[in-house]
Amino acid sequence: MTGLPTNATVLNTTVLSNFAHVDHVELLLNLPRVVTVDAVREELEAGAETHLYIEHALTVLREDIPVITPSTPAEELEEKLLESLDPGEAQALAVTEVTDGMVVTDDGDARKTEGQRGIDLTGSIGLLVRFVEDGHISAKTADRYLKRWIDEAGFRSPAREFDVFLEG
């Protein structure tokens, strides 16, 4: 797909991987104008050989989440971002900026760059909060997902207990 939706919600590899790890990638379909980019799909395909749960994310990409090919302006921005970011982060961030959207990533370098560029962002924990607040999952389920990410996937979280993130 080459058409870029305005105000896209652009998913990065870590978020797709996290939700695949708990076998609930379909929760991401609740996000507005949700897309991902070619480089993220390629990263997932490379990881599927050693992390079998990623195949679930790839299935959802094939069936429900559009994979965007960056426009020329996004490609130009991506080239600049590749100086400091990995391909998936650079491409997702470029498409997000061009579409005036929101990027969803847990990558620290990407989050720092997004903050400097004034781009809206959230991550896996922010999505858990949103899904709890919107009634898609319970806080208990979100807590279970967070702990699985930490214990099984090496996810780095500022807190182990999910309830901490609901107190804001």
mmCIF file of C-alpha atoms in Angstrom:
data_model
loop_
_atom_site.group_PDB
_atom_site.id
_atom_site.type_symbol
_atom_site.label_atom_id
_atom_site.label_comp_id
_atom_site.label_asym_id
_atom_site.label_seq_id
_atom_site.Cartn_x
_atom_site.Cartn_y
_atom_site.Cartn_z
ATOM 1 C CA MET A 1 0.000 0.000 0.000
ATOM 2 C CA THR A 2 1.385 3.394 -0.930
ATOM 3 C CA GLY A 3 -1.379 5.806 0.102
ATOM 4 C CA LEU A 4 -0.544 7.455 3.402
ATOM 5 C CA PRO A 5 -3.544 8.089 5.668
ATOM 6 C CA THR A 6 -3.679 11.440 7.422
ATOM 7 C CA ASN A 7 -3.075 11.152 11.170
ATOM 8 C CA ALA A 8 -1.916 7.541 10.914
ATOM 9 C CA THR A 9 -1.174 5.467 14.001
ATOM 10 C CA VAL A 10 2.110 3.856 12.944
ATOM 11 C CA LEU A 11 3.164 0.657 14.729
ATOM 12 C CA ASN A 12 6.804 -0.200 15.273
ATOM 13 C CA THR A 13 8.323 -3.659 15.613
ATOM 14 C CA THR A 14 8.553 -3.801 19.420
ATOM 15 C CA VAL A 15 4.858 -3.102 19.927
ATOM 16 C CA LEU A 16 3.735 -5.670 17.366
ATOM 17 C CA SER A 17 6.123 -8.178 18.903
ATOM 18 C CA ASN A 18 4.908 -7.486 22.444
ATOM 19 C CA PHE A 19 1.250 -7.963 21.589
ATOM 20 C CA ALA A 20 2.084 -11.079 19.549
ATOM 21 C CA HIS A 21 3.973 -12.424 22.563
ATOM 22 C CA VAL A 22 0.748 -12.403 24.608
ATOM 23 C CA ASP A 23 -1.247 -13.632 21.586
ATOM 24 C CA HIS A 24 -3.389 -10.488 21.311
ATOM 25 C CA VAL A 25 -2.221 -8.541 18.276
ATOM 26 C CA GLU A 26 -5.881 -8.046 17.395
ATOM 27 C CA LEU A 27 -6.134 -5.454 20.196
ATOM 28 C CA LEU A 28 -4.115 -3.156 17.948
ATOM 29 C CA LEU A 29 -6.991 -3.133 15.468
ATOM 30 C CA ASN A 30 -8.835 -0.850 17.924
ATOM 31 C CA LEU A 31 -6.412 1.980 17.134
ATOM 32 C CA PRO A 32 -7.487 4.682 14.672
ATOM 33 C CA ARG A 33 -6.013 4.576 11.156
ATOM 34 C CA VAL A 34 -3.537 1.896 12.243
ATOM 35 C CA VAL A 35 -0.738 1.041 9.817
ATOM 36 C CA THR A 36 2.843 -0.131 9.832
ATOM 37 C CA VAL A 37 5.686 0.209 7.345
ATOM 38 C CA ASP A 38 7.685 -2.084 5.066
ATOM 39 C CA ALA A 39 10.813 -1.988 7.247
ATOM 40 C CA VAL A 40 8.853 -3.128 10.314
ATOM 41 C CA ARG A 41 7.338 -6.040 8.393
ATOM 42 C CA GLU A 42 10.844 -7.022 7.256
ATOM 43 C CA GLU A 43 12.147 -6.897 10.842
ATOM 44 C CA LEU A 44 9.263 -9.098 11.984
ATOM 45 C CA GLU A 45 9.868 -11.578 9.164
ATOM 46 C CA ALA A 46 13.530 -11.822 10.192
ATOM 47 C CA GLY A 47 12.569 -12.409 13.834
ATOM 48 C CA ALA A 48 9.902 -15.022 13.124
ATOM 49 C CA GLU A 49 12.520 -17.735 12.624
ATOM 50 C CA THR A 50 13.680 -17.535 16.241
ATOM 51 C CA HIS A 51 10.508 -16.177 17.878
ATOM 52 C CA LEU A 52 7.606 -18.248 16.571
ATOM 53 C CA TYR A 53 4.934 -16.061 18.225
ATOM 54 C CA ILE A 54 5.807 -13.280 15.758
ATOM 55 C CA GLU A 55 4.028 -15.246 13.039
ATOM 56 C CA HIS A 56 0.748 -14.112 14.642
ATOM 57 C CA ALA A 57 1.759 -10.475 14.098
ATOM 58 C CA LEU A 58 2.648 -11.223 10.473
ATOM 59 C CA THR A 59 -0.741 -12.855 9.926
ATOM 60 C CA VAL A 60 -2.520 -9.760 11.262
ATOM 61 C CA LEU A 61 -0.383 -7.576 8.980
ATOM 62 C CA ARG A 62 -1.302 -9.691 5.964
ATOM 63 C CA GLU A 63 -5.014 -9.632 6.788
ATOM 64 C CA ASP A 64 -5.906 -6.499 8.777
ATOM 65 C CA ILE A 65 -3.180 -3.865 9.212
ATOM 66 C CA PRO A 66 -2.030 -2.028 6.084
ATOM 67 C CA VAL A 67 1.716 -2.010 5.437
ATOM 68 C CA ILE A 68 2.659 1.388 4.038
ATOM 69 C CA THR A 69 5.326 2.118 1.458
ATOM 70 C CA PRO A 70 6.711 5.554 2.319
ATOM 71 C CA SER A 71 6.029 8.500 0.025
ATOM 72 C CA THR A 72 8.928 10.451 -1.456
ATOM 73 C CA PRO A 73 8.898 13.056 1.363
ATOM 74 C CA ALA A 74 8.875 10.240 3.951
ATOM 75 C CA GLU A 75 11.738 8.461 2.143
ATOM 76 C CA GLU A 76 13.813 11.652 2.219
ATOM 77 C CA LEU A 77 13.208 12.073 5.942
ATOM 78 C CA GLU A 78 13.899 8.378 6.531
ATOM 79 C CA GLU A 79 17.364 8.750 4.951
ATOM 80 C CA LYS A 80 18.219 11.449 7.506
ATOM 81 C CA LEU A 81 16.819 9.420 10.409
ATOM 82 C CA LEU A 82 18.831 6.336 9.418
ATOM 83 C CA GLU A 83 21.915 8.182 10.655
ATOM 84 C CA SER A 84 20.786 7.529 14.228
ATOM 85 C CA LEU A 85 17.964 4.964 14.108
ATOM 86 C CA ASP A 86 17.438 1.400 12.907
ATOM 87 C CA PRO A 87 15.444 0.949 9.670
ATOM 88 C CA GLY A 88 12.098 0.095 11.304
ATOM 89 C CA GLU A 89 12.224 3.050 13.670
ATOM 90 C CA ALA A 90 13.463 5.456 10.977
ATOM 91 C CA GLN A 91 10.760 4.482 8.492
ATOM 92 C CA ALA A 92 7.950 4.445 11.080
ATOM 93 C CA LEU A 93 9.000 7.838 12.393
ATOM 94 C CA ALA A 94 9.276 9.327 8.886
ATOM 95 C CA VAL A 95 5.799 8.125 7.898
ATOM 96 C CA THR A 96 4.405 9.390 11.205
ATOM 97 C CA GLU A 97 5.863 12.845 10.716
ATOM 98 C CA VAL A 98 4.686 13.128 7.105
ATOM 99 C CA THR A 99 1.126 12.008 7.982
ATOM 100 C CA ASP A 100 0.987 14.147 11.149
ATOM 101 C CA GLY A 101 0.219 10.962 13.014
ATOM 102 C CA MET A 102 1.311 9.117 16.134
ATOM 103 C CA VAL A 103 4.058 6.523 16.313
ATOM 104 C CA VAL A 104 3.805 3.581 18.685
ATOM 105 C CA THR A 105 7.242 2.377 19.774
ATOM 106 C CA ASP A 106 9.195 1.283 22.814
ATOM 107 C CA ASP A 107 12.619 1.992 21.308
ATOM 108 C CA GLY A 108 14.477 4.490 23.495
ATOM 109 C CA ASP A 109 16.437 6.179 20.693
ATOM 110 C CA ALA A 110 13.312 6.537 18.567
ATOM 111 C CA ARG A 111 11.356 8.001 21.488
ATOM 112 C CA LYS A 112 14.109 10.544 22.127
ATOM 113 C CA THR A 113 14.160 11.552 18.452
ATOM 114 C CA GLU A 114 10.365 11.800 18.348
ATOM 115 C CA GLY A 115 10.355 14.029 21.400
ATOM 116 C CA GLN A 116 12.927 16.328 19.816
ATOM 117 C CA ARG A 117 10.871 16.516 16.616
ATOM 118 C CA GLY A 118 7.565 17.142 18.425
ATOM 119 C CA ILE A 119 5.899 13.973 17.149
ATOM 120 C CA ASP A 120 3.060 12.332 19.082
ATOM 121 C CA LEU A 121 4.070 8.995 20.512
ATOM 122 C CA THR A 122 3.074 6.225 22.818
ATOM 123 C CA GLY A 123 4.334 2.736 23.540
ATOM 124 C CA SER A 124 3.164 -0.692 24.622
ATOM 125 C CA ILE A 125 2.348 0.473 28.161
ATOM 126 C CA GLY A 126 0.463 3.500 26.843
ATOM 127 C CA LEU A 127 -1.597 1.159 24.682
ATOM 128 C CA LEU A 128 -2.363 -1.079 27.661
ATOM 129 C CA VAL A 129 -3.631 1.986 29.548
ATOM 130 C CA ARG A 130 -5.746 3.005 26.560
ATOM 131 C CA PHE A 131 -7.182 -0.492 26.131
ATOM 132 C CA VAL A 132 -8.088 -0.652 29.836
ATOM 133 C CA GLU A 133 -9.649 2.819 29.807
ATOM 134 C CA ASP A 134 -11.618 1.962 26.639
ATOM 135 C CA GLY A 135 -12.856 -1.309 28.175
ATOM 136 C CA HIS A 136 -11.106 -3.658 25.742
ATOM 137 C CA ILE A 137 -9.197 -5.437 28.530
ATOM 138 C CA SER A 138 -9.194 -5.387 32.323
ATOM 139 C CA ALA A 139 -6.421 -3.896 34.439
ATOM 140 C CA LYS A 140 -5.733 -7.436 35.677
ATOM 141 C CA THR A 141 -5.192 -8.630 32.097
ATOM 142 C CA ALA A 142 -2.953 -5.631 31.346
ATOM 143 C CA ASP A 143 -0.905 -6.439 34.455
ATOM 144 C CA ARG A 144 -0.516 -10.035 33.292
ATOM 145 C CA TYR A 145 0.630 -8.886 29.817
ATOM 146 C CA LEU A 146 3.139 -6.430 31.299
ATOM 147 C CA LYS A 147 4.624 -9.072 33.567
ATOM 148 C CA ARG A 148 4.916 -11.555 30.706
ATOM 149 C CA TRP A 149 6.703 -8.960 28.587
ATOM 150 C CA ILE A 150 9.121 -8.263 31.443
ATOM 151 C CA ASP A 151 9.699 -11.877 32.496
ATOM 152 C CA GLU A 152 9.598 -13.648 29.153
ATOM 153 C CA ALA A 153 10.598 -11.071 26.525
ATOM 154 C CA GLY A 154 13.048 -8.865 28.405
ATOM 155 C CA PHE A 155 10.824 -5.777 28.182
ATOM 156 C CA ARG A 156 12.174 -2.860 30.188
ATOM 157 C CA SER A 157 9.450 -1.088 32.119
ATOM 158 C CA PRO A 158 9.694 1.752 34.630
ATOM 159 C CA ALA A 159 7.406 -0.275 36.913
ATOM 160 C CA ARG A 160 6.442 -3.924 37.268
ATOM 161 C CA GLU A 161 2.892 -3.328 38.530
ATOM 162 C CA PHE A 162 0.494 -2.093 35.860
ATOM 163 C CA ASP A 163 -1.701 -0.150 38.317
ATOM 164 C CA VAL A 164 1.102 2.426 38.642
ATOM 165 C CA PHE A 165 0.348 3.576 35.109
ATOM 166 C CA LEU A 166 -3.350 4.114 35.825
ATOM 167 C CA GLU A 167 -2.662 6.555 38.653
ATOM 168 C CA GLY A 168 -1.866 9.508 36.380
#
